PDB file of C-alpha atoms in Angstrom:
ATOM      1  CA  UNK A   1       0.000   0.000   0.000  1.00 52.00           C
ATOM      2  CA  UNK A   2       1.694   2.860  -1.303  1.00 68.00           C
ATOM      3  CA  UNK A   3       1.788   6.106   0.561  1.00 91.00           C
ATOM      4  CA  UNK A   4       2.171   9.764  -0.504  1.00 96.00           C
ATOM      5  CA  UNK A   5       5.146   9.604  -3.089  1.00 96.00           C
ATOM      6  CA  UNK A   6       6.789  12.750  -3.854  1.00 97.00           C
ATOM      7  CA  UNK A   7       9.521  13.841  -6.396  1.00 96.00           C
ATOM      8  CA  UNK A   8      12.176  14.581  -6.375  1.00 97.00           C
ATOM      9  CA  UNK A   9      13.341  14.117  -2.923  1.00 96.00           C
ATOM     10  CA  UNK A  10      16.044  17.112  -3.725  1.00 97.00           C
ATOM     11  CA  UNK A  11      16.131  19.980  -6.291  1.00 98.00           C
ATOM     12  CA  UNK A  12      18.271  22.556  -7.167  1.00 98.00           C
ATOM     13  CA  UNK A  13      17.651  25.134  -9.227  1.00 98.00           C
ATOM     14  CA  UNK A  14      19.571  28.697  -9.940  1.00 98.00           C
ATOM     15  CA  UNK A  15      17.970  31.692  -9.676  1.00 98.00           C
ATOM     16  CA  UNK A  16      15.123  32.530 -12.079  1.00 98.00           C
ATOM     17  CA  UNK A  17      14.466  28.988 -13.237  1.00 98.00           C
ATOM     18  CA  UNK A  18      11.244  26.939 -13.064  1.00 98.00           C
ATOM     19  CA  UNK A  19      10.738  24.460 -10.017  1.00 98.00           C
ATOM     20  CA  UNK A  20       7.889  21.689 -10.820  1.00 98.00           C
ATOM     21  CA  UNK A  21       7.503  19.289  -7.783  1.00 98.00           C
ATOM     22  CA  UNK A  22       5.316  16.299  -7.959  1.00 98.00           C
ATOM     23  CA  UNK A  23       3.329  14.539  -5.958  1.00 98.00           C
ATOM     24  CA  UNK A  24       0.720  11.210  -6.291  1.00 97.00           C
ATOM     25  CA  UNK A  25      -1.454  11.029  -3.316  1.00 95.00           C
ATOM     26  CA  UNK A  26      -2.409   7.722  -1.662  1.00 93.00           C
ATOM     27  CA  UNK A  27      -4.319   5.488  -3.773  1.00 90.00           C
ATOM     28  CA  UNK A  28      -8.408   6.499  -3.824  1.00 87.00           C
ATOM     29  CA  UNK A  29      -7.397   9.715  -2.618  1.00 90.00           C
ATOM     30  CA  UNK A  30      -8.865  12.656  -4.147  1.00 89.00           C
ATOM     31  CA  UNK A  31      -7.883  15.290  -2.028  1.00 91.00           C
ATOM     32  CA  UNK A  32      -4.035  16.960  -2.028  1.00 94.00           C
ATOM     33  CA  UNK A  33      -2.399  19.590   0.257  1.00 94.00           C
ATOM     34  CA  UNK A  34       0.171  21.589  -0.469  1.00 96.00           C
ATOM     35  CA  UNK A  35       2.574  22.878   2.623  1.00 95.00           C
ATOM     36  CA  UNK A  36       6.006  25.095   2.908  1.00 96.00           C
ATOM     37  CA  UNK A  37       8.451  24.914   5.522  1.00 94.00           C
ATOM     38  CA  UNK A  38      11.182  26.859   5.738  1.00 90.00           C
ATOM     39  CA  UNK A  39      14.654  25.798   7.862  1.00 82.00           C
ATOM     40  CA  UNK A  40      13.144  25.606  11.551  1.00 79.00           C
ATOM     41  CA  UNK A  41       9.717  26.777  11.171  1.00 82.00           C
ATOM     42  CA  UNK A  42       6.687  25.030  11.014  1.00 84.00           C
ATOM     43  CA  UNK A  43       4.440  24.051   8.228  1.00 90.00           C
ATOM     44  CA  UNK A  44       2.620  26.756   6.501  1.00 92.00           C
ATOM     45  CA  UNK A  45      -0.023  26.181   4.256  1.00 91.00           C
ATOM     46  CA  UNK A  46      -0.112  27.139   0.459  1.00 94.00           C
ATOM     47  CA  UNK A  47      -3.150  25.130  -1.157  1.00 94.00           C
ATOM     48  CA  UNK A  48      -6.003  22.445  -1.184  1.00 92.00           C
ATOM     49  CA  UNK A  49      -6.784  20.814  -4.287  1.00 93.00           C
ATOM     50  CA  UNK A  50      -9.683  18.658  -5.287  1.00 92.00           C
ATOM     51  CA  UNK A  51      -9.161  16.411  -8.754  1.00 90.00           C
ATOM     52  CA  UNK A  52      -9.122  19.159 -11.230  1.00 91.00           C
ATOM     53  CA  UNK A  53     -10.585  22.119  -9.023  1.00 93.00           C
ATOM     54  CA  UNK A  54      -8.629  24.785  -6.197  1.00 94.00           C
ATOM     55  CA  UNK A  55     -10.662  24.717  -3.118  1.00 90.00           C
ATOM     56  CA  UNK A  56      -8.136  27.124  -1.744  1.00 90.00           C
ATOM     57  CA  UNK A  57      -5.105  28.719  -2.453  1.00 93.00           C
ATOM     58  CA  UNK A  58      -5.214  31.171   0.175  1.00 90.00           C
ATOM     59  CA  UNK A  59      -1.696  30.622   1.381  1.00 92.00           C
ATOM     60  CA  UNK A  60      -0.396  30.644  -1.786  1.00 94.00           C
ATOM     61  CA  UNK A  61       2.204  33.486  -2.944  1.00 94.00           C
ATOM     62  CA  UNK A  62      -0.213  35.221  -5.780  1.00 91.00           C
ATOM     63  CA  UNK A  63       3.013  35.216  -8.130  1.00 95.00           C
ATOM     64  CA  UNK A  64       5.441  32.873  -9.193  1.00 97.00           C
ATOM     65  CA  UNK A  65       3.488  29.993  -7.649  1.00 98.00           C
ATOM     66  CA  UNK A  66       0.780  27.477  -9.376  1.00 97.00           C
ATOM     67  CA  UNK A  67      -0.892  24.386  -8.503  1.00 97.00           C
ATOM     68  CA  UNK A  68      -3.167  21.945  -9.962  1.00 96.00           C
ATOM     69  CA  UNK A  69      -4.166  18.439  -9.911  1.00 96.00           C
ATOM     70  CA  UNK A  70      -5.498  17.209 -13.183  1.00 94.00           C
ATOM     71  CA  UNK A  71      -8.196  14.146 -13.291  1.00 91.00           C
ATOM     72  CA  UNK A  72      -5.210  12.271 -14.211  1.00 91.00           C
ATOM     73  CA  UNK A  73      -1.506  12.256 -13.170  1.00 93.00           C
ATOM     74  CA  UNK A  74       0.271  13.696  -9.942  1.00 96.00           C
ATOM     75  CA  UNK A  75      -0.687  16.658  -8.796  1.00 97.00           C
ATOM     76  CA  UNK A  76       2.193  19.174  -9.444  1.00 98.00           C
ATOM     77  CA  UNK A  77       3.643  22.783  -7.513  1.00 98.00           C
ATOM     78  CA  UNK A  78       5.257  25.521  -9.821  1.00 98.00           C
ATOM     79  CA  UNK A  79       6.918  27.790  -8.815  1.00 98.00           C
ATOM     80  CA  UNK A  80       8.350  30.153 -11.588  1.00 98.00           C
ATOM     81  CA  UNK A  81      11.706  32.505 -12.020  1.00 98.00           C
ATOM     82  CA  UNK A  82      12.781  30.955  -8.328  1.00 98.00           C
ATOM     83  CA  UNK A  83      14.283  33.161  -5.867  1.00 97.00           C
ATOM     84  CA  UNK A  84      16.712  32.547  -2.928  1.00 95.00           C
ATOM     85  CA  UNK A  85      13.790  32.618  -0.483  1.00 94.00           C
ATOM     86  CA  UNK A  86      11.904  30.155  -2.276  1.00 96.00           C
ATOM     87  CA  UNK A  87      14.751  27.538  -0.406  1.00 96.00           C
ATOM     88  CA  UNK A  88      12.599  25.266   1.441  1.00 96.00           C
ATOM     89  CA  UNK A  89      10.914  21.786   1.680  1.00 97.00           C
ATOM     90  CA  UNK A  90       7.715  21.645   0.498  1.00 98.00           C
ATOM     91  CA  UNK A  91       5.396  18.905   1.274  1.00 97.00           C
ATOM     92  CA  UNK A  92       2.501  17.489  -0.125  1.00 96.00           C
ATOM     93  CA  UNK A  93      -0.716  15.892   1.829  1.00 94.00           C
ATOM     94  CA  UNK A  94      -3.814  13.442   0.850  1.00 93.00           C
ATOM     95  CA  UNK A  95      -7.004  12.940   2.318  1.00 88.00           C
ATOM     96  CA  UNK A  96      -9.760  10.268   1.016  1.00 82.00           C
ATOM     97  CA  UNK A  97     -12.061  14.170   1.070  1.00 70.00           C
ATOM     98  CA  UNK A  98     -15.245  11.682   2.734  1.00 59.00           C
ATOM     99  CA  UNK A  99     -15.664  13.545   5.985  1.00 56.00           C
ATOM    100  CA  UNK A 100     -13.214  16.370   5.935  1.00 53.00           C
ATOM    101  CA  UNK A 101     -12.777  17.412   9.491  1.00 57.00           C
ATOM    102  CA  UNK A 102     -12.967  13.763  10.468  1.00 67.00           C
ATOM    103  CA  UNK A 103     -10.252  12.059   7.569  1.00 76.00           C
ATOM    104  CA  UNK A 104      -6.744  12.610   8.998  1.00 84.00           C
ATOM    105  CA  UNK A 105      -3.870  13.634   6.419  1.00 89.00           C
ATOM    106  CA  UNK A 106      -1.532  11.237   5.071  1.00 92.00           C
ATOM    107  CA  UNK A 107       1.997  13.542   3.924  1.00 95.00           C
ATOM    108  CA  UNK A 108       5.112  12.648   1.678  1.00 96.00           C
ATOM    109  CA  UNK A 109       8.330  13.171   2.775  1.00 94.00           C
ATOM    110  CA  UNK A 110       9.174  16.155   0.755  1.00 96.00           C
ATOM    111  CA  UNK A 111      11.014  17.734  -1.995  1.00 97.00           C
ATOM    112  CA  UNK A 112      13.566  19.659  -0.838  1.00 97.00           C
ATOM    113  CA  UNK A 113      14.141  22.513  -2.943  1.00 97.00           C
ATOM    114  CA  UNK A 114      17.315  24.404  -3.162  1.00 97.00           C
ATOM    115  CA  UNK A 115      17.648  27.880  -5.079  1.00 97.00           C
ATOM    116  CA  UNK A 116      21.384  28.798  -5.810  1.00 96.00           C
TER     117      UNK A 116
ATOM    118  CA  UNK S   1      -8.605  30.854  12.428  1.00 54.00           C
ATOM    119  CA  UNK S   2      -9.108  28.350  15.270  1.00 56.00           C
ATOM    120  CA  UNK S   3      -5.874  28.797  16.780  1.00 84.00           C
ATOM    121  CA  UNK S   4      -3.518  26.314  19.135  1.00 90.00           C
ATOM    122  CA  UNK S   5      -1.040  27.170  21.694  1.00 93.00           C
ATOM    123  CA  UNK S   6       1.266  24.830  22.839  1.00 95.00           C
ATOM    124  CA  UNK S   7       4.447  24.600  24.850  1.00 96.00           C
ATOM    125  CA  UNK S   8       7.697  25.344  22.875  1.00 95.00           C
ATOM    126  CA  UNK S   9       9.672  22.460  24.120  1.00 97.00           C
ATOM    127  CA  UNK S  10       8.973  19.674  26.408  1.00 97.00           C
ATOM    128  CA  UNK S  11      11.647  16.850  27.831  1.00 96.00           C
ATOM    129  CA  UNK S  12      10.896  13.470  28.850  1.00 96.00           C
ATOM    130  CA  UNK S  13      12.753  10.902  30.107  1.00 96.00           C
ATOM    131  CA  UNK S  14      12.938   7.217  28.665  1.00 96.00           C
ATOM    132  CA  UNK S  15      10.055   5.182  29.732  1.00 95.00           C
ATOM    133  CA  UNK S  16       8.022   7.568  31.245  1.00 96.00           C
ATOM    134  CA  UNK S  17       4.515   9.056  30.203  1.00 96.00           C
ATOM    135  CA  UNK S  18       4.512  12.578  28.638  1.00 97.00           C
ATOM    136  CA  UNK S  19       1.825  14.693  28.409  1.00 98.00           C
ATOM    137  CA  UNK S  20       1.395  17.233  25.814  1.00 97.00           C
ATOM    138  CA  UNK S  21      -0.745  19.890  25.929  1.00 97.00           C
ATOM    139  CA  UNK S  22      -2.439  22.231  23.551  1.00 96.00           C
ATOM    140  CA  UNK S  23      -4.885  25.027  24.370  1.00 95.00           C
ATOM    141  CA  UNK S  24      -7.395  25.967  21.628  1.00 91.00           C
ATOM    142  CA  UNK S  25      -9.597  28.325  23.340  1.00 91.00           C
ATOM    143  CA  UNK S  26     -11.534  29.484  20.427  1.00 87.00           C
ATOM    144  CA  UNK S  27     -12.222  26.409  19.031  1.00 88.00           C
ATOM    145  CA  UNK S  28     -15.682  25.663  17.438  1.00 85.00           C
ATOM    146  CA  UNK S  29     -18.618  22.979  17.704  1.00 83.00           C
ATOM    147  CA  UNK S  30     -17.404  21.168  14.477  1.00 82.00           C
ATOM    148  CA  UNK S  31     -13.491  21.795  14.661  1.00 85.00           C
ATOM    149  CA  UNK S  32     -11.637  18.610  15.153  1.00 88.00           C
ATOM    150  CA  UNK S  33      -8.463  18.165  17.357  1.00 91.00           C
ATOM    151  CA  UNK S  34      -6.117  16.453  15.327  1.00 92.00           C
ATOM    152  CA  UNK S  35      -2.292  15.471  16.451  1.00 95.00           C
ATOM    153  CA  UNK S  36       0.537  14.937  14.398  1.00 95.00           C
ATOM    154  CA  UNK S  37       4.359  14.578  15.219  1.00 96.00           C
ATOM    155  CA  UNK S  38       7.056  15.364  12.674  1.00 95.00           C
ATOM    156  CA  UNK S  39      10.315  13.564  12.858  1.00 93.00           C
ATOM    157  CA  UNK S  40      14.109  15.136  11.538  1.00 87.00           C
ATOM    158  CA  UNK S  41      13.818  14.906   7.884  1.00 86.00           C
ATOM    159  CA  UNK S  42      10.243  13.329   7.674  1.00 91.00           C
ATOM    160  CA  UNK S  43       6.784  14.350   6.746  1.00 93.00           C
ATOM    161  CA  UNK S  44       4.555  14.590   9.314  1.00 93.00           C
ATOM    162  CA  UNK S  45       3.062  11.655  10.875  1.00 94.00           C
ATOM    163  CA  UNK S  46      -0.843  11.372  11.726  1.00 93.00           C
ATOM    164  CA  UNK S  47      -1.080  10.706  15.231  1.00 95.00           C
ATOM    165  CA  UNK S  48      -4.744  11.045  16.624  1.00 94.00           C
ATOM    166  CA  UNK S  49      -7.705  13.107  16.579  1.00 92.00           C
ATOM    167  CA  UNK S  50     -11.101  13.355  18.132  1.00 91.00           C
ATOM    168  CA  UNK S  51     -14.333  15.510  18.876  1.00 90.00           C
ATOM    169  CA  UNK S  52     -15.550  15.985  22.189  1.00 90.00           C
ATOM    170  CA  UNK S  53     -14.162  12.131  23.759  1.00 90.00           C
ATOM    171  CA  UNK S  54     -11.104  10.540  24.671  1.00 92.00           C
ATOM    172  CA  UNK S  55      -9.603   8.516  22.026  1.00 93.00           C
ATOM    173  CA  UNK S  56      -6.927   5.768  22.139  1.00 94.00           C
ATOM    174  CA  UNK S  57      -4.921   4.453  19.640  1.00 92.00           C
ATOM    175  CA  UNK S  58      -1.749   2.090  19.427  1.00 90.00           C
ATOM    176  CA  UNK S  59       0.324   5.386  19.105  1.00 90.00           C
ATOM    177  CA  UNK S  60      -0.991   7.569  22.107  1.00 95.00           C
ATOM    178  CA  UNK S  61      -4.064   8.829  24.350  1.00 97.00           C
ATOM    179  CA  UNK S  62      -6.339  12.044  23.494  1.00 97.00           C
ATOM    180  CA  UNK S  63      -7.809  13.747  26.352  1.00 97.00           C
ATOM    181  CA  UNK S  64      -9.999  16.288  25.330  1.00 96.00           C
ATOM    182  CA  UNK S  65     -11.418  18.977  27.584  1.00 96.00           C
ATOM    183  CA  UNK S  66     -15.413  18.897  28.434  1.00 94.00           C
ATOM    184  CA  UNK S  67     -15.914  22.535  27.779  1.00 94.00           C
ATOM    185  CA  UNK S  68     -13.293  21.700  24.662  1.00 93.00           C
ATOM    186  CA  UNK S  69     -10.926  24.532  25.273  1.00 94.00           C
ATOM    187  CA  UNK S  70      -7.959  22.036  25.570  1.00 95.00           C
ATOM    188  CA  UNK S  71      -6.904  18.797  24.884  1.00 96.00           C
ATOM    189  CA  UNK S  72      -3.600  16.577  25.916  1.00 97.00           C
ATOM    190  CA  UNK S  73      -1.815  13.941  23.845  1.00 97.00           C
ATOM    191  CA  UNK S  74      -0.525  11.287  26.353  1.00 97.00           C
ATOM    192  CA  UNK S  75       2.667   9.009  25.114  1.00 97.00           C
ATOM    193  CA  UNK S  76       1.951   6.390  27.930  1.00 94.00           C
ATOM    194  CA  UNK S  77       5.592   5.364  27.524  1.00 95.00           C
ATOM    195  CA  UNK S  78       8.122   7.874  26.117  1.00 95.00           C
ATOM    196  CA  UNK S  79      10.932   6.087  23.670  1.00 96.00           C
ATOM    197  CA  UNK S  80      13.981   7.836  22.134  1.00 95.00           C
ATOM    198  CA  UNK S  81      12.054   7.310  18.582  1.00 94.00           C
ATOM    199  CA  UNK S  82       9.593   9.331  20.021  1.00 96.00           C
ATOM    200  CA  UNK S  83      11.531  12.789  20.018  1.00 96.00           C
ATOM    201  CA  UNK S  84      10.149  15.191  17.366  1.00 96.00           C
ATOM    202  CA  UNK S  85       8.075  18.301  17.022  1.00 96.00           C
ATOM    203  CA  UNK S  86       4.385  17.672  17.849  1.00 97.00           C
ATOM    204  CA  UNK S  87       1.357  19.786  16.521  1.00 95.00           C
ATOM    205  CA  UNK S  88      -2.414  20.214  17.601  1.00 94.00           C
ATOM    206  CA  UNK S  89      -4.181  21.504  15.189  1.00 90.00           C
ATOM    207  CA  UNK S  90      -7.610  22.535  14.916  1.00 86.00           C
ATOM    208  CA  UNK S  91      -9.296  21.767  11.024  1.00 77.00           C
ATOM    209  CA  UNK S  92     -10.349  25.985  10.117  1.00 63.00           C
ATOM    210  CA  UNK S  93     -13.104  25.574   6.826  1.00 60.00           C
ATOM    211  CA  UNK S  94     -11.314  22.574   5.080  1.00 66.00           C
ATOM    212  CA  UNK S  95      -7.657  23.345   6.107  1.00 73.00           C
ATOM    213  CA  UNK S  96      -5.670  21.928   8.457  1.00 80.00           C
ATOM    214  CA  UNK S  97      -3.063  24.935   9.980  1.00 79.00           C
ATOM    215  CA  UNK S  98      -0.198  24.184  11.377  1.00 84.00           C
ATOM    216  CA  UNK S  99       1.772  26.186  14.216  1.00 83.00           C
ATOM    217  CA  UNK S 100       5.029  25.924  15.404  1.00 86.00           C
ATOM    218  CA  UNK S 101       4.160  22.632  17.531  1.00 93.00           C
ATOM    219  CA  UNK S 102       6.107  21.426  20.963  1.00 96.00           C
ATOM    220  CA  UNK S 103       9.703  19.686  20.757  1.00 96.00           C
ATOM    221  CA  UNK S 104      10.028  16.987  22.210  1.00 97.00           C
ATOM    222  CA  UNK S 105      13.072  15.938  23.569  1.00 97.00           C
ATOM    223  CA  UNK S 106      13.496  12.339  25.001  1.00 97.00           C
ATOM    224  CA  UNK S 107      16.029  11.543  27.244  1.00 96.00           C
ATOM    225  CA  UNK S 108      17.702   8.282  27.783  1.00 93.00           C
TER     226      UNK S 108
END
């Protein structure tokens, strides 16, 4: 039974070049969470997709930064022209979506994304 | 938001129970309290959550508050695998928002 899978584990990129991170939720899962943490913080939120459909991107960076999560495929995280402060490991969340509040997250381990 | 406060940083030693606690004052009728625990270089882990009663799992207790303000995650029996940063988090519309959580530092 295959959990959250999420690539690449590492990325580099230089400055100003695109970052696309992957990730395939759980299997029957229809719901995916995006989340950014930064060297010794906590997790901050940055978006909740359904298949095909934002729910909300309200922690989402309105520049730069895209999501989706097409009826097919791995859902993906873009970030655009990266910047040094875009450093950080990002990491993606599923939920079967039956029951919201009550269905507890499942999370990859991360891409780690480094911006030179 | 439904907000949590918890403790920075807690120590245990090896074997013993911790208790964690979380304060979430402002929580509301439908807001679940979930727990999860994120080890050095992991994801976070789902831990437990619950409504309004207790809950028990393989992994730890849940003892939520009867007015609801504040709950405690109970490790009955501390290990060293155990050390990591622990969050309470309260589910605001369909989100789940982190905080900074409590480290947890076990000691042998």
């Amino acid at each position: 039974n295959a959990g959250v899978m999420q690539n690449p584990r590492h990325l580099v990129r230089r400055r100003g070049q695109e970052a696309r991170l992957r990730c395939s939720p759980m299997k029957g899962h229809s719901h995916v969470y995006w989340y950014r943490q930064l060297p010794e913080e906590g997790l901050k939120f940055m978006v909740y997709l359904q298949k095909e459909n934002i729910i909300d991107e309200s922690g989402m960076p309105k520049e730069r930064f895209s999501a989706e999560f097409p009826k097919e495929g791995p859902s993906i995280l873009r970030i655009q022209q990266v910047v040094r402060g875009d450093s950080a490991a990002y990491f993606c969340a599923s939920s079967p979506g039956t029951g919201v509040y009550n269905s507890p997250l499942h999370f990859g381990n991360g891409t780690r994304l480094t911006v030179t | 938001d439904a907000k949590t406060t918890q403790p920075n940083s807690m120590e245990s030693n090896e074997e013993e129970p911790v208790h964690l606690p979380c304060n979430h004052s402002t929580i509301s009728g439908t807001d679940y309290i979930h727990w999860y625990r994120q080890l050095p270089s992991q994801g976070p882990e789902y831990v437990i959550h619950g409504l309004t009663s207790n809950v028990n799992n393989r992994m730890a207790s849940l003892a939520i508050a009867e007015d609801r303000k504040s709950s405690t995650l109970i490790l009955h029996r501390a290990t060293l695998r155990d050390a990591a940063v622990y969050y309470c988090i309260l589910t605001y519309g369909q989100n789940f928002v982190f905080g900074p959580g409590t480290r947890l530092s076990v000691l042998p």
